[in-house]
Structure formats: C-alpha cells, structure tokens
Tab-separated table of C-alpha atoms in Angstrom:
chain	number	residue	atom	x	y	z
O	1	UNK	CA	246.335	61.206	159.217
O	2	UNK	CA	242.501	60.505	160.564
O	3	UNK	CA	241.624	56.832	161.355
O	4	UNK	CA	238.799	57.713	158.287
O	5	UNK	CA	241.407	58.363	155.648
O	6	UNK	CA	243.885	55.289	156.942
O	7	UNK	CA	241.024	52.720	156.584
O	8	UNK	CA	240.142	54.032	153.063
O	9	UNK	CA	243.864	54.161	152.239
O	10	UNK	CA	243.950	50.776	153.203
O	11	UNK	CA	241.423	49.625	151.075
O	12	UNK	CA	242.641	51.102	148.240
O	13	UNK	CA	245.900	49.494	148.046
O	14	UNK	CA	244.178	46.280	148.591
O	15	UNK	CA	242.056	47.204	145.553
O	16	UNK	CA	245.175	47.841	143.317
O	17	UNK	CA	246.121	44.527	144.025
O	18	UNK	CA	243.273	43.037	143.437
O	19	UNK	CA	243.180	44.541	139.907
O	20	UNK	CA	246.434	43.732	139.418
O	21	UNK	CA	245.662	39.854	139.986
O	22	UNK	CA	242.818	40.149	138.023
O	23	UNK	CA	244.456	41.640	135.000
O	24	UNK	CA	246.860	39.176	134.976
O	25	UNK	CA	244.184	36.584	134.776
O	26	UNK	CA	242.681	37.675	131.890
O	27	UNK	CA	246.454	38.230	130.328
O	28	UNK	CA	246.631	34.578	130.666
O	29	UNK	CA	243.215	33.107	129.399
O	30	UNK	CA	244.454	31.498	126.377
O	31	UNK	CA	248.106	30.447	128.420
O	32	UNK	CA	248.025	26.217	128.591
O	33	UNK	CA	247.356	24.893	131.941
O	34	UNK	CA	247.320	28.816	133.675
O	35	UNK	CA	245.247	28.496	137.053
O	36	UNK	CA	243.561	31.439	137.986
O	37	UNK	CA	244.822	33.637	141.029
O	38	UNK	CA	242.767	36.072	143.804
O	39	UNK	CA	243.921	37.743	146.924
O	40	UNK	CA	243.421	36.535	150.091
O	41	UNK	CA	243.241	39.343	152.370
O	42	UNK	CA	242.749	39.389	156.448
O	43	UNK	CA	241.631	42.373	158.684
O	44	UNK	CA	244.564	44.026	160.929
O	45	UNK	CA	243.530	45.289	163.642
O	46	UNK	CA	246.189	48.097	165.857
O	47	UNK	CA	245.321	49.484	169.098
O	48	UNK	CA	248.102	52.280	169.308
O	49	UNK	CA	246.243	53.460	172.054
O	50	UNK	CA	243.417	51.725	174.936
O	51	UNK	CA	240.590	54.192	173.864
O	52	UNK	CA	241.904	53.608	169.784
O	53	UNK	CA	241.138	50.676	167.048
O	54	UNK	CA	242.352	50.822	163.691
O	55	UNK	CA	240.537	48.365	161.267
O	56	UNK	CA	242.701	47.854	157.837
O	57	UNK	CA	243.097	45.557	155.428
O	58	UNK	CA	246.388	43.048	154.920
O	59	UNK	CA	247.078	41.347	152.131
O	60	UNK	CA	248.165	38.078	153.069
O	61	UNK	CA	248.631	35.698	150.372
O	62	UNK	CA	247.432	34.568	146.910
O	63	UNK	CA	245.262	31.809	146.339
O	64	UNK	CA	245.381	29.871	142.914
O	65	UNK	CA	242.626	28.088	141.915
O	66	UNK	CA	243.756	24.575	141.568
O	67	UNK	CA	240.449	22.914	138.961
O	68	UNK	CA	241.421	21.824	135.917
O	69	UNK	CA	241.081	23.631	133.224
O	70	UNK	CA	238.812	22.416	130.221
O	71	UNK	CA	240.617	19.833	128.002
O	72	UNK	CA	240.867	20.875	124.375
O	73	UNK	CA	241.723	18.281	121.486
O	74	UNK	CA	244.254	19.495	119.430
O	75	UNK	CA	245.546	16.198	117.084
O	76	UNK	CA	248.820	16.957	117.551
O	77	UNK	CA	250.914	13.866	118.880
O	78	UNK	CA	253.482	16.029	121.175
O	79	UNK	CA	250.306	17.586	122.834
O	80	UNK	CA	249.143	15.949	126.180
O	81	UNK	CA	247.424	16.736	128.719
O	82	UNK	CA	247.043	15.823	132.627
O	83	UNK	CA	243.900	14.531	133.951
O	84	UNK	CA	244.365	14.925	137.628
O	85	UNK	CA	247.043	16.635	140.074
O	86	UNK	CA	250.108	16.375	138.658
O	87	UNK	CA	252.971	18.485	136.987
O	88	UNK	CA	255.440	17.976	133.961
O	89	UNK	CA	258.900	19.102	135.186
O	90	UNK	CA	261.173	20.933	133.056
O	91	UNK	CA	264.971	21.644	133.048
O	92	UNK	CA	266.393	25.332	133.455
O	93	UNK	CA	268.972	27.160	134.293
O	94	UNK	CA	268.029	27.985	137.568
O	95	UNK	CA	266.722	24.438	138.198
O	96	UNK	CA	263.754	22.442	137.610
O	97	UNK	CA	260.627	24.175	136.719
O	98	UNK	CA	256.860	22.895	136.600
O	99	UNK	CA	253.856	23.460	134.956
O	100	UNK	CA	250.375	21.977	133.457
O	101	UNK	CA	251.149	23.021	129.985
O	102	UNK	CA	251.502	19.938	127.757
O	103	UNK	CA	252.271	21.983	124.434
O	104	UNK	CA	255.713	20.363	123.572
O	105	UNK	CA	257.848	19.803	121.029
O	106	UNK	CA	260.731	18.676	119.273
O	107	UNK	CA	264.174	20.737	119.044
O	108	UNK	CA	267.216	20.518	116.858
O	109	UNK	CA	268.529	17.873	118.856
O	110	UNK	CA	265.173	16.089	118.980
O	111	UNK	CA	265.358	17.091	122.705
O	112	UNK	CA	261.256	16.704	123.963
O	113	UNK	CA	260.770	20.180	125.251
O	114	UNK	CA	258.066	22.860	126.435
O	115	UNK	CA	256.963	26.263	125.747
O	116	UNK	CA	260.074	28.384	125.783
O	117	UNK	CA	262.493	25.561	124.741
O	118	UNK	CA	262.702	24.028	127.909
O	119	UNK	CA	263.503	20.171	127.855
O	120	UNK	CA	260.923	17.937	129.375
O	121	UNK	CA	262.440	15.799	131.876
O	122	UNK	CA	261.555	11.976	132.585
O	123	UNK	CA	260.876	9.891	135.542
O	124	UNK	CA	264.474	9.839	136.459
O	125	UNK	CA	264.872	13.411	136.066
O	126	UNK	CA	267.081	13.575	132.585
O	127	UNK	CA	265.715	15.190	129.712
O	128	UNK	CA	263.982	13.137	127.246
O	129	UNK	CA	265.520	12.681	123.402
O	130	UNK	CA	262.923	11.015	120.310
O	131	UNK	CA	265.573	9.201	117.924
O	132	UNK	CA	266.058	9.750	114.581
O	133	UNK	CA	264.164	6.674	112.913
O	134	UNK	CA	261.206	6.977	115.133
O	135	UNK	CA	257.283	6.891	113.725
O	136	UNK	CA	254.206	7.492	114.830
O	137	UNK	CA	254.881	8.722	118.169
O	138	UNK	CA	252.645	7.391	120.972
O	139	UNK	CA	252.345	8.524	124.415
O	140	UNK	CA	250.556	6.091	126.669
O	141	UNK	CA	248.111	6.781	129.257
O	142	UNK	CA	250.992	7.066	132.004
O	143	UNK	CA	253.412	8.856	130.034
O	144	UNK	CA	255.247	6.029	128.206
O	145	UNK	CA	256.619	7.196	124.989
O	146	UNK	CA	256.784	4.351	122.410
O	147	UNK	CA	257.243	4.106	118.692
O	148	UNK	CA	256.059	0.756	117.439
O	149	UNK	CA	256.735	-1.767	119.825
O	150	UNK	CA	259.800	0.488	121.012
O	151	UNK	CA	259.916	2.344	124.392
O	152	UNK	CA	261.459	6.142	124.150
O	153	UNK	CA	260.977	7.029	127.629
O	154	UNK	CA	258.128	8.188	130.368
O	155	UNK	CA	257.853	11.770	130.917
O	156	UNK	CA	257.957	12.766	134.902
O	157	UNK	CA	254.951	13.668	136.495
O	158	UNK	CA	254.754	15.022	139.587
O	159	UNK	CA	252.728	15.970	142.680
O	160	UNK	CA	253.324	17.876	145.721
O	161	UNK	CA	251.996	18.242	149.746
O	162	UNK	CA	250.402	21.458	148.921
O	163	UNK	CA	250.450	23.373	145.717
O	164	UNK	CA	249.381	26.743	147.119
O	165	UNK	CA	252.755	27.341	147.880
O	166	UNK	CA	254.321	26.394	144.388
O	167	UNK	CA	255.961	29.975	142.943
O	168	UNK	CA	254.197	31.357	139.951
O	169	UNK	CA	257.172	32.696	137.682
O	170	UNK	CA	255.247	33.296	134.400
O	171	UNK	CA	254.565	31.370	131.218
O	172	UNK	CA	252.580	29.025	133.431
O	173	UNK	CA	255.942	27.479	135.184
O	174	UNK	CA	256.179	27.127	138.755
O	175	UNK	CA	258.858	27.144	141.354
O	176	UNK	CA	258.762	25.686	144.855
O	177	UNK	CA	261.359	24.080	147.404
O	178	UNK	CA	258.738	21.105	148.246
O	179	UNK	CA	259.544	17.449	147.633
O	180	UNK	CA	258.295	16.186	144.235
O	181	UNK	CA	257.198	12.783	144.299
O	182	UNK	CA	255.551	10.899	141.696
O	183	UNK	CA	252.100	11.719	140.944
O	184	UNK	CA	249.282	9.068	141.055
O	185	UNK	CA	246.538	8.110	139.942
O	186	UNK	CA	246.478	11.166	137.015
O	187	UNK	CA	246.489	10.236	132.876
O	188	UNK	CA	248.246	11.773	130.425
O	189	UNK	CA	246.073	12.406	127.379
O	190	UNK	CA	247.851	12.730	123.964
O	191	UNK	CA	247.175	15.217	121.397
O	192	UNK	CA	244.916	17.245	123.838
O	193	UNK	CA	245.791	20.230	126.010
O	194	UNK	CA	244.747	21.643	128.950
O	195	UNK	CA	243.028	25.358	128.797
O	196	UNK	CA	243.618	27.845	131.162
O	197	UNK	CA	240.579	27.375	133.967
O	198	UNK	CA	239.903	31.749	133.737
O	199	UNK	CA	236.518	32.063	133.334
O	200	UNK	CA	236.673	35.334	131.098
O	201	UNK	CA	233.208	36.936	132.547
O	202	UNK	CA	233.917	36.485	135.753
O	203	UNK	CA	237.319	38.308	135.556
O	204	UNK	CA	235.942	41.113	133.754
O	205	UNK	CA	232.858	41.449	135.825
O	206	UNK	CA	235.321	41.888	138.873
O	207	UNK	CA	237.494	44.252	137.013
O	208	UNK	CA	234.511	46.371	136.911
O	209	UNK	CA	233.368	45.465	140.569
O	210	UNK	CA	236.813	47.049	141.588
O	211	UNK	CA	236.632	49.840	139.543
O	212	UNK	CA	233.736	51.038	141.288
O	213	UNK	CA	235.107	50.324	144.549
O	214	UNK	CA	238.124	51.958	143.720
O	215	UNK	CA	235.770	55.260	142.667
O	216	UNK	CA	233.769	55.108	145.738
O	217	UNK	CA	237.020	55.152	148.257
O	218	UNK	CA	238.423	58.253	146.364
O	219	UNK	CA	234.726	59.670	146.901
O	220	UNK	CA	235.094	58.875	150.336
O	221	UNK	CA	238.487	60.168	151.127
O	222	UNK	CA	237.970	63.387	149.067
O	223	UNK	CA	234.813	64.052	151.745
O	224	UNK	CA	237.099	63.495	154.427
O	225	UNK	CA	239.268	65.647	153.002
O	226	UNK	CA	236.668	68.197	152.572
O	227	UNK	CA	235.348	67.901	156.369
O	228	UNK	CA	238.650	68.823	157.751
O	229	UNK	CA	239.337	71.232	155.860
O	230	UNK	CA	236.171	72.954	156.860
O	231	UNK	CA	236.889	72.109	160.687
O	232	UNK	CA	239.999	73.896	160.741
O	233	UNK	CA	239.450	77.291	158.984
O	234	UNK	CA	236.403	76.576	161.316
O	235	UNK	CA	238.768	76.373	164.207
O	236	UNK	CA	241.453	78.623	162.760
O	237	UNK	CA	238.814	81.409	162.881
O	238	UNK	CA	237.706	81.049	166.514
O	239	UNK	CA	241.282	81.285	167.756
C-alpha cells in the first residue's frame, strides 16, 4: 500500500473513534454527573527505510473533561450533589465503584443506594442503612446524615492523585486501582444534582465536523486509487 493511502487510512480510523467518543457523549447528556470524553491523539512517525517517513496518526488516550457539571435543584432529600473534586463510592460485586451522580435512594432494606441499586458506602467504607423511625432526612454540608438531633451516618467522599486515569465503565461509575483518600474541601448539596457537563452543540457540531472529514479522506483515497490505477495499465501497456 502507497504512503498516500496509509496516511489517509490512518486518519480515518482516528476519525471513527472520534465519532465514537462523541456519540457517546451525547448518549449521556442527561446521565448525572457524566464528564465529557475526546481523544487525545499523537503523530507516529516510522522510518522503515533512510530515504522513507511515514506520518500517521495514534490514538493515545482519552481525556475526560473534569468541570463540573451545572447543578440542578431537584427538592428531593436523597438528591445531593458535590461541589468540588470528589466522588461517592459505591459497593459492587466486583469492588468499589465511583461516580458524581448523587441520585440515590432508599431500598427494601432501607439500604442508601445509587443508580442501579448500588449501596452508597460511608466514610468507613460500609454501606449506609436510614432506620425505620427516621424523619425529615437531612444531609449536612459534609455529608452527615441526621434526623432530628440524631446522626445516621456520613456518606464517603473521595478524591484521587489524578482522575484521568479513573476507568469509565458506564452509568457514570468509575473504576481505578489509585488510593482513595478523603476528599477536601468539596460540599455536598442536598436535594440538588449534578448535570452532565456535555455541552449538546458542541458535540453535535463535531459530529458533523467529522463527518465531513470522514467524506473528504474517502475522496482522497478513492483519487489515489484512481491514479494508480491509471499508472499501471499506463505501465502495463508500455511493457
């Protein structure tokens, strides 16, 4: 294959994945506490030969964009929000979980849990249960659950040394082998959520931005495909 069509394949692929991240942006607008993702991509450069260069596109890594999202009042007591960096963790079966989404709930066993029936875990890392007699549920600015002049518990919230490389697994949880520590200098807003931080137009504008890109490499490598064609019934003629 011609160092003309490997370049263009090369950007095409990168393309695809940009579209992919960008479609699973938008899929995720209305998800609580979603950050928006886009590639990160870094030129490769191969010298197979001394009198050869072949410039292509790598994709590297995925960069989530870590602003917080716009905070939306919602009235309901089990809804909070984080202002700041910081993450609730959750309890699965594969281990802890975390995300920004502060949409929880109560379940049959008046277990606190997330999206998904996950159970919200405390500051001590067990899950967190409301009792049976209690009112008028307050959660305090730094996660103290209370019910009259009775403390629940404190939901967990946590930070880590770099949250680019926190997993996303879907549903807005994350996965990562860092140390959690406890997060500072973040409050915990009741009966308010956190929005996904997707800015809508700007997703879709790209979407189209890559469509045309994506139309102008298959322009390109249909040319290329054209020219050598020509050069060797050209060349198939003259022998």
């Amino acid at each position: 294959m011609e160092n003309t069509s490997l370049i263009a394949l090369s950007r095409a692929v990168t393309l695809q994945r940009q579209m992919d991240i960008s479609a699973n942006n938008v899929a995720n607008m209305n998800t609580t506490g979603f950050k928006a993702e886009q590639p990160l991509f870094i030129e490769y450069i191969n010298r197979p030969a001394p009198d050869e260069k072949y410039s292509l596109v790598q994709d590297y890594a995925t960069l989530r964009d870590l602003s917080a999202g716009p905070i939306t009042q919602t009235g309901n007591p089990l809804d909070v929000a984080i202002e700041g960096n910081g993450y609730f963790a959750l309890d699965t079966l594969d281990g802890t979980r975390y995300t920004r989404g502060g949409n929880f709930s109560m379940d049959s066993e008046r277990q606190l849990t997330a999206a998904g029936g996950l159970p919200v875990l405390d500051d001590t890392g067990n899950p967190i249960t409301i009792p049976a007699n209690a009112r008028d549920i307050n959660i305090g600015p730094s996660g103290i659950i209370s019910s009259g002049n009775v403390q629940i518990g404190q939901i967990g919230i946590y930070k880590f040394e770099n949250e680019q490389f926190m997993t996303q697994l879907g549903n807005g949880l994350y996965q990562t082998d860092q140390t959690a520590t406890e997060a500072e200098d973040v409050v915990i807003r009741q009966g308010f959520l956190e929005d996904s931080n997707v800015q809508s137009i700007v997703e879709m504008t790209t979407m189209i931005d890559i469509n045309r890109q994506y139309q102008n490499i298959q322009q390109l490598m249909k040319t290329e495909h054209d020219r050598l064609r020509t050069a060797y019934s050209k060349l198939a003629k003259l022998a």
